[in-house]
Tab-separated table of C-alpha atoms in Angstrom:
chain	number	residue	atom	x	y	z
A	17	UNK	CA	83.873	126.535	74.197
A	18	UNK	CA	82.967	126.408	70.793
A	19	UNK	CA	81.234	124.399	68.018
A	20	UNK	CA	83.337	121.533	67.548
A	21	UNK	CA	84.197	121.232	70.978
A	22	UNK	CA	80.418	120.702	71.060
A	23	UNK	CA	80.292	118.306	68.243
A	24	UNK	CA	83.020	116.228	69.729
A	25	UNK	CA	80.810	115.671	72.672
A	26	UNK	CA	78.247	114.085	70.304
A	27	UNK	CA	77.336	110.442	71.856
A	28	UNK	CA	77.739	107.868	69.439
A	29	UNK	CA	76.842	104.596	71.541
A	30	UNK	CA	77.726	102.193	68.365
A	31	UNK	CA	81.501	103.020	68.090
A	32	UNK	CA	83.538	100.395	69.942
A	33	UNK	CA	85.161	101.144	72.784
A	34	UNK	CA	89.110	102.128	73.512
A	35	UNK	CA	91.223	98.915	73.729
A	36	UNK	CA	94.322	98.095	74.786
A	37	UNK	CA	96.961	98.110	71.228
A	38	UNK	CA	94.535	100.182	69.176
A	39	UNK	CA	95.756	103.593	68.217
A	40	UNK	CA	92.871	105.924	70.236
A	41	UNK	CA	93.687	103.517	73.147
A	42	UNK	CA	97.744	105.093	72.838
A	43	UNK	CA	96.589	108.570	72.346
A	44	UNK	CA	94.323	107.998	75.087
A	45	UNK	CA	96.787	106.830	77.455
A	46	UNK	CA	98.946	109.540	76.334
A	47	UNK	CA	96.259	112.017	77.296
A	48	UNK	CA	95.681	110.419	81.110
A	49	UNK	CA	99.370	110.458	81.622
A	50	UNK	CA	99.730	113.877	81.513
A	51	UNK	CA	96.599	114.599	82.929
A	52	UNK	CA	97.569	112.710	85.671
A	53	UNK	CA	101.013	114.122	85.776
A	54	UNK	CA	99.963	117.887	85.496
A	55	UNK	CA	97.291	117.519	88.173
A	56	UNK	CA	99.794	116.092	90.966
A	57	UNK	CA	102.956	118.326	89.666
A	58	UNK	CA	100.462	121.362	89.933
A	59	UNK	CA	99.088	120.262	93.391
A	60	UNK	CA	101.555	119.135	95.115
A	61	UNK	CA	104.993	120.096	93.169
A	62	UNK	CA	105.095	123.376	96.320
A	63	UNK	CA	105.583	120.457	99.017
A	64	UNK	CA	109.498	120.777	99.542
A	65	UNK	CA	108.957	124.853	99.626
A	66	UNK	CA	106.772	124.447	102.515
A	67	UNK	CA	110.011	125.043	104.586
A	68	UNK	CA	110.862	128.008	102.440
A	69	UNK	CA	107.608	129.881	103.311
A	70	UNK	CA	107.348	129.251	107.330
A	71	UNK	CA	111.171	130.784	107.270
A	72	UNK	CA	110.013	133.772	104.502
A	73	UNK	CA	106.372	134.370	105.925
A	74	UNK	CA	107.498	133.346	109.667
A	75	UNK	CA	104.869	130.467	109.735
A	76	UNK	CA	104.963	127.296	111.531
A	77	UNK	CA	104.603	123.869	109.949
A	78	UNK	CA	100.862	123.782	110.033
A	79	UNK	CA	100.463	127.114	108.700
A	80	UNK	CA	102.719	126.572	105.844
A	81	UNK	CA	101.249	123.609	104.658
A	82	UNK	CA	97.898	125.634	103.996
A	83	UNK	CA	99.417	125.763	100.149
A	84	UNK	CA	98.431	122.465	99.960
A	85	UNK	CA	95.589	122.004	102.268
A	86	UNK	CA	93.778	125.183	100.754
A	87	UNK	CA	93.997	123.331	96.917
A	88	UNK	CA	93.064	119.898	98.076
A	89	UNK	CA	89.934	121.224	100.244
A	90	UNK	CA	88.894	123.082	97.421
A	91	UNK	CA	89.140	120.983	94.640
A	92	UNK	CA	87.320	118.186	97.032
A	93	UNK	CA	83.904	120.788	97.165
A	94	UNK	CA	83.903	121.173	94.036
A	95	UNK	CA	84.784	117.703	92.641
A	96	UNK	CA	80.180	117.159	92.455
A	97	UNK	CA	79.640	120.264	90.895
A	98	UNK	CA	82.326	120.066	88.328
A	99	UNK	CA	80.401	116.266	87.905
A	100	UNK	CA	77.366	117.225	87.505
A	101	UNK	CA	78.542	120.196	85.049
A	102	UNK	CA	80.079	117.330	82.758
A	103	UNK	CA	77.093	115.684	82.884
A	104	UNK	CA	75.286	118.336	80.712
A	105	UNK	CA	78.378	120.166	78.601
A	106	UNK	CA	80.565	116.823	78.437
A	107	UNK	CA	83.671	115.703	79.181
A	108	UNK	CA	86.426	116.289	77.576
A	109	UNK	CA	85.733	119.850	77.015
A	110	UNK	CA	85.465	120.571	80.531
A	111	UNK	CA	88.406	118.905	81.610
A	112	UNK	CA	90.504	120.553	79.141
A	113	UNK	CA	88.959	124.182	80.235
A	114	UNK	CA	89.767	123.142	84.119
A	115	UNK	CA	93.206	122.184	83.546
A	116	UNK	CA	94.130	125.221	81.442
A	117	UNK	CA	92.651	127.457	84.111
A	118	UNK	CA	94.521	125.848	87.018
A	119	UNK	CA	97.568	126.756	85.042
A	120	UNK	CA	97.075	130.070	84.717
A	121	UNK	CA	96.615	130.563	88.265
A	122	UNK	CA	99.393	128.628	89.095
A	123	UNK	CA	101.175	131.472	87.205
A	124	UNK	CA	99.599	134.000	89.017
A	125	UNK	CA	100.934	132.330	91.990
A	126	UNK	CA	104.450	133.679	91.066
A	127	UNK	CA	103.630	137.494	91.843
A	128	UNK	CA	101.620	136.667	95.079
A	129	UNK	CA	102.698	139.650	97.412
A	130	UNK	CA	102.036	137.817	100.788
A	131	UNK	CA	100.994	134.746	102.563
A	132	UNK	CA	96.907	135.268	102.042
A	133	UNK	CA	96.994	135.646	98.446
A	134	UNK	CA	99.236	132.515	98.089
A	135	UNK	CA	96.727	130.927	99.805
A	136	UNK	CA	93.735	132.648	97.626
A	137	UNK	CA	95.822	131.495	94.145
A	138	UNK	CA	96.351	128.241	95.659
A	139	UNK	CA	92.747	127.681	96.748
A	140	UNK	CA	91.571	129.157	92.811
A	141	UNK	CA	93.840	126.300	91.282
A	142	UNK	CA	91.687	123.821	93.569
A	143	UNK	CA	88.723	125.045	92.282
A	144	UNK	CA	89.598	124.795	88.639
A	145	UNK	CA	91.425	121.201	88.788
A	146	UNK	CA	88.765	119.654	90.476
A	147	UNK	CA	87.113	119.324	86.607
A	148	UNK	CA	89.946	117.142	85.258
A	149	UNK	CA	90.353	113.924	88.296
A	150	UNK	CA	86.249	112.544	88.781
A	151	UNK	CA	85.533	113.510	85.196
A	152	UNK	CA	88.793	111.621	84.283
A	153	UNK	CA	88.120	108.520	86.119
A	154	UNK	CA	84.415	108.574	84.497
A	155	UNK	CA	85.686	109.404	80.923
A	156	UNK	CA	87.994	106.178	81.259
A	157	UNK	CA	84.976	104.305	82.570
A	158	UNK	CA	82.865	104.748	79.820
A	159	UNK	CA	85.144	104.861	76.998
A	160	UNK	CA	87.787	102.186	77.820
A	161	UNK	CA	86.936	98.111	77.245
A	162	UNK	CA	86.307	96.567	80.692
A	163	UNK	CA	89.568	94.754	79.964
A	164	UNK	CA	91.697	97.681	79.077
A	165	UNK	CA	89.862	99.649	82.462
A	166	UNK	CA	92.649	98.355	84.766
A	167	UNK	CA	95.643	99.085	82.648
A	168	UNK	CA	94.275	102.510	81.861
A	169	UNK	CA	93.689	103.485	85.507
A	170	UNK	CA	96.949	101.726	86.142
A	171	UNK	CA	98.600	104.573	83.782
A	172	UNK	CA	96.839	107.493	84.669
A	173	UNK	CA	97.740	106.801	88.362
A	174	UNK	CA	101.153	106.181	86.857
A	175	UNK	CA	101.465	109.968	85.198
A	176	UNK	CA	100.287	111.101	89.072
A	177	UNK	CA	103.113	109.496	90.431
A	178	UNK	CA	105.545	110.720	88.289
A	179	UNK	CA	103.587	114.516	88.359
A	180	UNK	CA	104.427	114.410	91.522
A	181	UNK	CA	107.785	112.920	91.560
A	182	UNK	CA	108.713	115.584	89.147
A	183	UNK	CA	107.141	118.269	90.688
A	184	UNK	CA	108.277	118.033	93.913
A	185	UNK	CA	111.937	117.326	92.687
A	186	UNK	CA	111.888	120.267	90.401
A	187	UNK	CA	111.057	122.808	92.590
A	188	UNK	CA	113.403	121.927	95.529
A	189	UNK	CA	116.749	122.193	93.219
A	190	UNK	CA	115.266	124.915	91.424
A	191	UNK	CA	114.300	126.988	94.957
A	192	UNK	CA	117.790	125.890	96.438
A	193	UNK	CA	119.551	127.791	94.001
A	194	UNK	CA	117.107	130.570	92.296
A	195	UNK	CA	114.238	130.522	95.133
A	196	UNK	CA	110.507	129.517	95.899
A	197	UNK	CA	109.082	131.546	93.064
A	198	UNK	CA	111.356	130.496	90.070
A	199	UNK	CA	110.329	127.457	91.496
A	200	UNK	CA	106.754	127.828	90.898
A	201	UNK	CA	107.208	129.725	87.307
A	202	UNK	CA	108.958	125.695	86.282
A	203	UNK	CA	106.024	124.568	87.825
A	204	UNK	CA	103.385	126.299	85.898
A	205	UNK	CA	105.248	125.712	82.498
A	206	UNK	CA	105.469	122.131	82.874
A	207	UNK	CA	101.683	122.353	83.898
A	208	UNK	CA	101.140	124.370	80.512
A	209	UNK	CA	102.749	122.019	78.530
A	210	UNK	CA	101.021	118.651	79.894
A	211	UNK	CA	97.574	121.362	79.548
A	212	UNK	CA	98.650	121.353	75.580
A	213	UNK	CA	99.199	117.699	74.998
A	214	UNK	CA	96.531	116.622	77.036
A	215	UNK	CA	93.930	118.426	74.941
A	216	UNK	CA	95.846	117.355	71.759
A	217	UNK	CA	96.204	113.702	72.834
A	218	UNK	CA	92.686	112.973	74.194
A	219	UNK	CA	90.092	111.108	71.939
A	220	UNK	CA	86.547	112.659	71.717
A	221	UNK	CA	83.819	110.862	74.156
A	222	UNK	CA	81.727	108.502	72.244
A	223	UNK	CA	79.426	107.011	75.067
A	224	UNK	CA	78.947	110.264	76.592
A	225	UNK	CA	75.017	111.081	76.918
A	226	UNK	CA	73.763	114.345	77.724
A	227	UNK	CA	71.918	114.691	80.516
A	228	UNK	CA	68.420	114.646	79.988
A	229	UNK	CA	67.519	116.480	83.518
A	230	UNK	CA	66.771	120.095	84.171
A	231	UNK	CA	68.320	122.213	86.969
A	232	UNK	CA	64.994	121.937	89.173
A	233	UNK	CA	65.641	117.696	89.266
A	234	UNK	CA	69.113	117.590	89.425
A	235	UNK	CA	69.598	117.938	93.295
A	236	UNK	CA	66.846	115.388	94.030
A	237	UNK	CA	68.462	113.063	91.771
A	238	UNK	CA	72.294	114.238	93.102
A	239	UNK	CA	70.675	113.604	96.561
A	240	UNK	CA	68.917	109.996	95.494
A	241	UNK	CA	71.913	108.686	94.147
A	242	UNK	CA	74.455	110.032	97.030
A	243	UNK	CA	72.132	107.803	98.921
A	244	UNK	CA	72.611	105.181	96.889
A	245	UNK	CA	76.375	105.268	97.086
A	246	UNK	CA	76.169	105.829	100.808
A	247	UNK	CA	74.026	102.773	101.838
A	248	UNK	CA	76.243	100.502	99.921
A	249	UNK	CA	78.734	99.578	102.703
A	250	UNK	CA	81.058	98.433	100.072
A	251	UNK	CA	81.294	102.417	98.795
A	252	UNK	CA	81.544	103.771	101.751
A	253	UNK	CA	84.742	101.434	102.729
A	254	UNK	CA	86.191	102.301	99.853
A	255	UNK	CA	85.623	106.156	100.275
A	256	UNK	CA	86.840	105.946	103.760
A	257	UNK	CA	89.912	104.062	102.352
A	258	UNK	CA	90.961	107.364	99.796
A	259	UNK	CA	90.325	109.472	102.379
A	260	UNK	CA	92.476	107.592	105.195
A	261	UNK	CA	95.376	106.463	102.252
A	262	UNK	CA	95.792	110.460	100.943
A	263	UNK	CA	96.026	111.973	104.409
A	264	UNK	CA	98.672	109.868	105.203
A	265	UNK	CA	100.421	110.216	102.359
A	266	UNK	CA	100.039	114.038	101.749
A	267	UNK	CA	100.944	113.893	105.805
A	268	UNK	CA	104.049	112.215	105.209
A	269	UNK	CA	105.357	114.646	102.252
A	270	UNK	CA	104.392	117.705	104.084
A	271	UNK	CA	106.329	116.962	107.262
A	272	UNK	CA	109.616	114.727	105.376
A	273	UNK	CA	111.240	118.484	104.629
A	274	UNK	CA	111.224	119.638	107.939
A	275	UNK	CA	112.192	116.561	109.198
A	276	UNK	CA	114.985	116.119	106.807
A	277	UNK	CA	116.498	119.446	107.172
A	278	UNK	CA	117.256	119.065	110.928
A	279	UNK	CA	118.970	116.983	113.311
A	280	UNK	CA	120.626	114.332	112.380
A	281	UNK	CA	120.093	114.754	108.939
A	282	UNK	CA	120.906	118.258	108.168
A	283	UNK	CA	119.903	118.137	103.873
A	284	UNK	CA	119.744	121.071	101.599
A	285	UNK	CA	116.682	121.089	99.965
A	286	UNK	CA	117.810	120.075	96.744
A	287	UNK	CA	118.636	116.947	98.409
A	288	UNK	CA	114.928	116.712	100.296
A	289	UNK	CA	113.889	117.376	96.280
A	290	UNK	CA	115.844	114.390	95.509
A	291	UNK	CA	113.993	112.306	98.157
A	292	UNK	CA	110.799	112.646	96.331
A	293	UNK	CA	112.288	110.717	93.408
A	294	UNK	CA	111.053	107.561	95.137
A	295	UNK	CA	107.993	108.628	93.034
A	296	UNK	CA	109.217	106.111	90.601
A	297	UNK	CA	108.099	103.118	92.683
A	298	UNK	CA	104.908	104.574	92.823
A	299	UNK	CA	104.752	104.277	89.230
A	300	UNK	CA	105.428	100.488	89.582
A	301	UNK	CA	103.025	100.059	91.776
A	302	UNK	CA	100.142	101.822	90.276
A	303	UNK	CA	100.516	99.238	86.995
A	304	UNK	CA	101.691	96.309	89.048
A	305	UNK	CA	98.518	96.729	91.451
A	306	UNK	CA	95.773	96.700	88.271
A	307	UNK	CA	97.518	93.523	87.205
A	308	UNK	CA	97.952	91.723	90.552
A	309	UNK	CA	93.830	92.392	91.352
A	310	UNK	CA	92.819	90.149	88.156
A	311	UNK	CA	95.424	87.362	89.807
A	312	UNK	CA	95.022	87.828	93.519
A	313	UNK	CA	91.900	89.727	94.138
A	314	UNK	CA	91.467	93.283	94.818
A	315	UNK	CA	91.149	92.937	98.567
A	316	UNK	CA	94.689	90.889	98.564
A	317	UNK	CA	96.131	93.460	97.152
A	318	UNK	CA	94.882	96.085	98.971
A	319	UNK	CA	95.702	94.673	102.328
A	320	UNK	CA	99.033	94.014	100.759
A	321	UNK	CA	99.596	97.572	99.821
A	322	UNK	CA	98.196	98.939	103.423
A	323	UNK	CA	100.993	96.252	104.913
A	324	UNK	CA	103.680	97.476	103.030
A	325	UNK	CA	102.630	101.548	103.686
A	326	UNK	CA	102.923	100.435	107.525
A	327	UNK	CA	106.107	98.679	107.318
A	328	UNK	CA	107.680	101.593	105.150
A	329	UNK	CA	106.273	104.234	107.905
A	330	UNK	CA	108.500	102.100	110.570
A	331	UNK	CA	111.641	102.709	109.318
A	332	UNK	CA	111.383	106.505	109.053
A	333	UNK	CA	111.444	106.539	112.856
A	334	UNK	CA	115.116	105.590	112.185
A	335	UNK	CA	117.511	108.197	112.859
A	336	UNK	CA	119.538	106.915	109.511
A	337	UNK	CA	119.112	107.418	105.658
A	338	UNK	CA	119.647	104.088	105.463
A	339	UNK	CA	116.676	103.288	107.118
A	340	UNK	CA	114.743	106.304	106.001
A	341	UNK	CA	114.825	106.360	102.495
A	342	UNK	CA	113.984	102.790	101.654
A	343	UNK	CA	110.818	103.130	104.316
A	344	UNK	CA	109.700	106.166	101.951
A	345	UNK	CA	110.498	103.906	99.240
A	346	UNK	CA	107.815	101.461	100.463
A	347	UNK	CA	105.298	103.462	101.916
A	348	UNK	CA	105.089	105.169	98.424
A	349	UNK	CA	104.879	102.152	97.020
A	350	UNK	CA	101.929	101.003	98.980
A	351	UNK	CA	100.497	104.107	98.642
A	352	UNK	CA	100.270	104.021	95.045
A	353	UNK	CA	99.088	100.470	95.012
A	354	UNK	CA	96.272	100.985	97.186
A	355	UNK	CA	95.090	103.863	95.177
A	356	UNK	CA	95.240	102.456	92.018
A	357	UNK	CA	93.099	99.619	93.291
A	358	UNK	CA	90.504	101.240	95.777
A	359	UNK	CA	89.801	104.350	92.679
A	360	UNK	CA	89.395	101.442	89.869
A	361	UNK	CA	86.919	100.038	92.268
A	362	UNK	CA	85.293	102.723	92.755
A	363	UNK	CA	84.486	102.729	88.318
A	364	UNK	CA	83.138	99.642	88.377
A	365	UNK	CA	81.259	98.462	91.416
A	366	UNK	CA	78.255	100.588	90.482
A	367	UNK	CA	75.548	100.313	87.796
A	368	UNK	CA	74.434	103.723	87.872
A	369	UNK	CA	75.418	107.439	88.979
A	370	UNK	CA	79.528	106.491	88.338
A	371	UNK	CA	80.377	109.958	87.499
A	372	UNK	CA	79.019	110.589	91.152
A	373	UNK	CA	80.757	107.775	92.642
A	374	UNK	CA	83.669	108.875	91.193
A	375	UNK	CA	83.386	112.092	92.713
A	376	UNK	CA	82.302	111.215	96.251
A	377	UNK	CA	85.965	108.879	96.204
A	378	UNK	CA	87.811	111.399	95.579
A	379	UNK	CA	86.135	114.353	97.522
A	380	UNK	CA	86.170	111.396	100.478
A	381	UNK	CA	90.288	111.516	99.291
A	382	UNK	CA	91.168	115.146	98.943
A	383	UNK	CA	89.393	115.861	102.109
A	384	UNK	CA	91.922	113.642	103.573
A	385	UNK	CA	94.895	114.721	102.322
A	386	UNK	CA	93.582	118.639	103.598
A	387	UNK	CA	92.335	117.971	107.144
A	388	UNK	CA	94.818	114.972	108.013
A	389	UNK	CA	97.425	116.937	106.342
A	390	UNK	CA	96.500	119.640	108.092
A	391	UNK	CA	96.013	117.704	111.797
A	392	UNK	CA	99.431	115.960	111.287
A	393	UNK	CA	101.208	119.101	111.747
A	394	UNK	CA	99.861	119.851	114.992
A	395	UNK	CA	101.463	116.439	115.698
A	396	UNK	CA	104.492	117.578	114.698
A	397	UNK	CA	104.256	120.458	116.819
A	398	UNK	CA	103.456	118.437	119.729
A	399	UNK	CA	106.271	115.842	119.306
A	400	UNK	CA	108.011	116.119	115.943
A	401	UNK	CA	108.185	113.720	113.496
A	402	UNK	CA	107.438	110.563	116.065
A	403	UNK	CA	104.343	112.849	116.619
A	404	UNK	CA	103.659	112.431	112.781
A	405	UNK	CA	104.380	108.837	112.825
A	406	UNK	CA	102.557	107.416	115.536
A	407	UNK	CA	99.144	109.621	113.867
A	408	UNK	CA	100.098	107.583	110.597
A	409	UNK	CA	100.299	104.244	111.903
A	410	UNK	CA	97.036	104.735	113.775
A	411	UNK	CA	95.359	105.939	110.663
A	412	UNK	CA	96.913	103.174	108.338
A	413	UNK	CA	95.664	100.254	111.026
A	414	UNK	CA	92.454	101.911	110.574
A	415	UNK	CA	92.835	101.557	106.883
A	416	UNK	CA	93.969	97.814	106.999
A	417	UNK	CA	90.858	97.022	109.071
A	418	UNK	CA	88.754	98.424	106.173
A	419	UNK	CA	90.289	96.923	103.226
A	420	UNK	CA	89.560	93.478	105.339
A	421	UNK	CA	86.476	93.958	105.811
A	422	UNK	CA	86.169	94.847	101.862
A	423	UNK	CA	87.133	90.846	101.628
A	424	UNK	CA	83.640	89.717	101.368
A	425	UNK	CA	82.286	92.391	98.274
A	426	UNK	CA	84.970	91.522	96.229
A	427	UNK	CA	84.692	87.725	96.580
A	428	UNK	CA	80.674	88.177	95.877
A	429	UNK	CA	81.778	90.375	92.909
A	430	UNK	CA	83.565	87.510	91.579
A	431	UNK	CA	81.070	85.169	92.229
């Protein structure tokens, strides 16, 4: 890091904040988009190879699916640290250095001799990425007008869906014809490229303020205001929500290739690839979501969005495409929705410790989508995909019971 990175970190509380038509506001938006699309593309763009490595490496479905579950775990321990690091060195910096190191080890990922290091490279792009997501959501907080919060969240939830959309699209035609590791070189360079413009495209923090805290403080203070966040029922709904909404998701992705490419369905993998092009709803629904909360209430829509995730996981019991696709379709959609809406949330229900907040969503999240993504392919072993499903549905009741109970904080929020 050098000087000016420094300099750029310089608070200046008296500059206005990012709104919604004003040129920093574009280049702003610009920046989250591909932030948001790198991160997902580089995390989860190896989902349709999972197939490719149990029949390479002679691994089951659970095993397999460690390429994901060994990033996600990471990157949720280290989502405080990386936190609490922006906290003192500031935020853009670091997310710029985290991104540009997950890269790199995403290109390392190309030469990986056997299953283990996979794994190891996998778990090292984890560990770097966690410094772009909590610091993102954080950055947005305190630089974006509370109008223009929404609609920026909206976006950068927008770029994830289509990061991952891409991603896993991508690397199944690409691995159908060339195999799993041309598949991860596109990977990387797209990742490099969304690195550049990110760092290019991203205003400087203006409302950033040092911390003014030494090293022997910090973890009473961490611990004080995890507390804090804890006690609030309200915060801990909503970090139980992320953490229910990503395992099923990242559940649902793993196991669709496997389930896809046998009986009755029988599809290459550049067709499973295709699949994941119902990314594009998810788009839709991040920006429809931010704008529906202001109308309807947040805790409409998230009910909403749970409903339609359960009704979209009943038609993939079908033994059709007909019926399979669209209930992809929705339970993307829904998906999307009710993350957009549970991480804005997140930003602005507290009054202090955000950056924490932040964090503790989406380690709460990522631990999800490694240990229910992980646990859903024992179901699968036990009973295939209606194993899968029937785990889902369970876990997305669960979910519907706590954005209901959410009802009452957002009505006394309005009030």
């Amino acid at each position: 890091m050098n000087d000016s990175s420094l300099r750029n970190e310089t608070p200046l509380p008296q500059s206005p904040r990012l709104q919604a038509g004003t040129p920093e506001f574009r280049r702003a938006v610009r920046a989250f988009f591909c932030g948001g699309f790198a991160t997902f593309s580089t995390l989860y763009g190896m989902q349709p190879l999972l197939p490719l490595f149990s029949a390479e490496f002679q691994l089951p479905p659970a095993a397999a699916s460690g390429v994901i579950s060994a990033s996600t775990a990471m990157l949720a321990l280290m989502l405080i640290p990386a936190a609490l690091l922006s906290d003192h060195i500031g935020r853009k910096s670091l997310m710029c250095a985290a991104l540009g190191l997950a890269v790199l080890c995403s290109f390392a990922c190309i030469v990986a001799g056997n299953y283990p290091q996979l794994l190891i490279l996998r778990a090292l792009v984890g560990f770097f990425l966690a410094g772009l997501p909590s610091i993102a959501m954080t950055y947005i907080g305190e630089e974006t007008d509370p109008q223009s919060l929404a609609r920026t969240m909206g976006i950068y939830i927008a770029g994830n869906a289509l990061g991952g959309m891409s991603g896993r699209f991508i690397a199944g035609v690409v691995a159908d014809h060339f195999g799993w590791r041309w598949a991860v070189a596109v990977l990387a360079l797209i990742g490099l490229f969304m690195a550049i413009e990110f760092w290019r495209s991203l205003p400087p923090s203006r409302h950033f303020r040092k911390s003014r805290h030494s090293s022997q403080t910090l973890l009473p203070l961490l611990l004080r205001d995890a507390w804090t966040h804890a006690s609030d029922k309200g915060m801990r709904w909503l970090f139980a929500s992320g953490f229910l909404l990503a395992g099923c998701f990242v559940s649902l992705y793993n196991y669709l290739g496997y389930h896809l490419l046998e009986d009755p369905f029988h599809l290459s993998h550049s067709l499973v690839g295709a699949i994941f092009l119902l990314y594009l709803v998810g788009v839709v629904a991040s920006t429809l979501a931010g704008r529906l909360a202001g109308r309807l209430g947040r805790h409409n829509v998230l009910l909403g969005m749970a409903a339609i995730m359960g009704a979209g996981l009943i038609l993939t019991v079908f033994s059709s495409l007909v019926f399979v696709i669209p209930g992809v379709g929705l339970f993307t959609f829904g998906f999307f929705g009710a993350h957009a809406i549970a991480s804005g949330w997140v930003s602005h229900r507290p009054v202090r410790a955000r950056a924490l907040a932040s964090a503790l969503y989406l380690c709460s999240y990522y631990l999800g989508a490694s240990l229910i993504g992980s646990f859903s392919g024992l179901m699968w072993a036990a009973n295939g995909w209606y194993g899968v499903a029937a785990t889902l549905g369970l876990l997305l009741l669960v979910c519907f019971v706590l954005a209901w109970r959410l009802r009452g904080f957002s009505l006394r929020e309005k009030a």
